[in-house]
Coordinates of C-alpha atoms in Angstrom, one line a residue:
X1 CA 196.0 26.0 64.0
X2 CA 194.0 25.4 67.2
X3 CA 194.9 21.8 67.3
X4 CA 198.9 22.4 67.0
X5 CA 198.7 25.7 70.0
X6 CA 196.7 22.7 72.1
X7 CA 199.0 20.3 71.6
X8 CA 202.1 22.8 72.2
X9 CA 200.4 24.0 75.5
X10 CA 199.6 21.4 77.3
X11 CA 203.1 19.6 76.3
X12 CA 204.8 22.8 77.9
X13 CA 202.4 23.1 80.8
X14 CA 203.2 18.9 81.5
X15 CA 206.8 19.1 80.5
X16 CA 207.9 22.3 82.5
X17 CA 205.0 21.8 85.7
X18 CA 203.9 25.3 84.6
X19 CA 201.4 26.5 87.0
X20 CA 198.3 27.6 85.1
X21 CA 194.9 28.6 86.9
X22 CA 193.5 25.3 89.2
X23 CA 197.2 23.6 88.9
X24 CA 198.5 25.8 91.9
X25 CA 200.3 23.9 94.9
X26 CA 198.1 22.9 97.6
X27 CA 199.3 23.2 100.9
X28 CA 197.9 21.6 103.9
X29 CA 198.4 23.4 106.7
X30 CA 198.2 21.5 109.8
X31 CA 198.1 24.5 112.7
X32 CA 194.9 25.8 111.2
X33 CA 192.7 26.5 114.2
X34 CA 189.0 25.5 113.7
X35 CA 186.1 27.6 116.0
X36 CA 185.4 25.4 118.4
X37 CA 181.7 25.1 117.7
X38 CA 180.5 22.0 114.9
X39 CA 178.7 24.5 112.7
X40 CA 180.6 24.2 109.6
X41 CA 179.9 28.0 108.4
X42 CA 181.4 29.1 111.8
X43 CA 184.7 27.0 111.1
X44 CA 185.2 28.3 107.3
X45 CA 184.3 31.9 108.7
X46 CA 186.4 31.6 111.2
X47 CA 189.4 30.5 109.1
X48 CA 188.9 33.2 106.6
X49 CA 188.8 35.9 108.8
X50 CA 191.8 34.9 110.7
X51 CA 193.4 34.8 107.2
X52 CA 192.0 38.0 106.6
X53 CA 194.1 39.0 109.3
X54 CA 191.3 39.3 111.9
X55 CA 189.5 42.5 113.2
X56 CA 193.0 43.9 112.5
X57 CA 192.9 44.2 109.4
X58 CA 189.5 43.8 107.7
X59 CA 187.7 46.9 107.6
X60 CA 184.5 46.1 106.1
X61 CA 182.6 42.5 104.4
X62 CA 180.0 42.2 102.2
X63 CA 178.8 40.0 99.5
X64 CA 177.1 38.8 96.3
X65 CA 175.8 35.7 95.0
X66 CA 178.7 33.8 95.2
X67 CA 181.5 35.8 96.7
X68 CA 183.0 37.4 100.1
X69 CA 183.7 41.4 99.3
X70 CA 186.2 42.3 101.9
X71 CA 188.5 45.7 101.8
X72 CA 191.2 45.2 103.7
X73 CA 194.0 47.8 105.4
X74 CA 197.1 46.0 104.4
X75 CA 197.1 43.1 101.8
X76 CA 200.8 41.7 103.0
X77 CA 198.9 40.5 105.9
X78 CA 196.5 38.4 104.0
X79 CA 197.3 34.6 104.2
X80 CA 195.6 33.2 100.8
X81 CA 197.1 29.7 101.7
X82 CA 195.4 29.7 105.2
X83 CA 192.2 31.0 102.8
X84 CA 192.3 28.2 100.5
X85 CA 192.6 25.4 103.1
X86 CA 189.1 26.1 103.6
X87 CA 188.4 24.7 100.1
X88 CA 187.3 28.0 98.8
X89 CA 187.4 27.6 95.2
X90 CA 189.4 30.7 94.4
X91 CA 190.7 34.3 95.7
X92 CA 190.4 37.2 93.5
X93 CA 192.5 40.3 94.8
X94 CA 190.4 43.0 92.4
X95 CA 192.3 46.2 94.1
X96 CA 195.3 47.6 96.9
X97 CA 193.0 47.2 99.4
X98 CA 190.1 44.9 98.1
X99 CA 190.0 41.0 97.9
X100 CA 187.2 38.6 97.0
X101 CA 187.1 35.2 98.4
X102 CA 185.0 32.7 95.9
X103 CA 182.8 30.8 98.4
X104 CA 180.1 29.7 96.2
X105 CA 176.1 29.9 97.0
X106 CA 175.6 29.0 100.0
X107 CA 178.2 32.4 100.7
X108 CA 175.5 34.2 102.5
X109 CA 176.3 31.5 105.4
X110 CA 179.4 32.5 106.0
X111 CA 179.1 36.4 105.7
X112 CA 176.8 35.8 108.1
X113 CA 179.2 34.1 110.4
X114 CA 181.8 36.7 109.5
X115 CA 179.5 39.5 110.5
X116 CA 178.6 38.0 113.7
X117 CA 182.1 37.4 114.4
X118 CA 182.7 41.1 113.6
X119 CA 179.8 42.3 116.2
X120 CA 181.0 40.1 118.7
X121 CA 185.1 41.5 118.9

């Protein structure tokens, strides 16, 4: 039974270009603004929070091993295709007003960069 739902699936997901979890679009977007420093942390951080939608809308950022914990004001101003140009490997929206952006372990890098960004505005 396993075998013929396999073979079904994956005929329909080639057949009709269904897009299933990790087969999204990609979009390259070419007016992404990188902070002008070479720190590489700095530059994700940066893109992120301006797809966050910047001091304007993010109220507060934390994080766990592998994730960026934001709560955000208004979710329609969130840019997820400006998030994922940063390579992030995914965006989890677990709430109205809460997202998680999956940066992987070396995370604490950029909260850091984030936070400092935060303090700074």
């Amino acid at each position: 039974m396993g075998v013929v739902q396999y073979v079904l699936f994956r005929f329909l997901i080639v057949k009709f270009d269904l897009k299933t979890p990790g087969r999204e679009e990609e979009t390259l977007n070419s007016n992404v603004s990188a902070a002008p420093s070479g720190n590489e942390f700095e530059q994700m951080a940066a893109i992120i929070y301006d797809g966050l939608g910047g001091d304007q809308n993010v109220t507060s950022v934390d994080n766990c091993v592998t994730r960026l914990r934001m709560e955000v004001k208004d979710m329609d101003a969130v840019d997820q295709a400006k998030i994922k140009s940063t390579g992030v490997p995914g965006i989890n929206i677990v709430g109205p007003n809460s997202i998680q952006v999956i940066v992987g372990t070396k995370v604490q890098f950029v909260a850091d960069e984030i936070k400092r960004m935060r303090k700074n505005q």
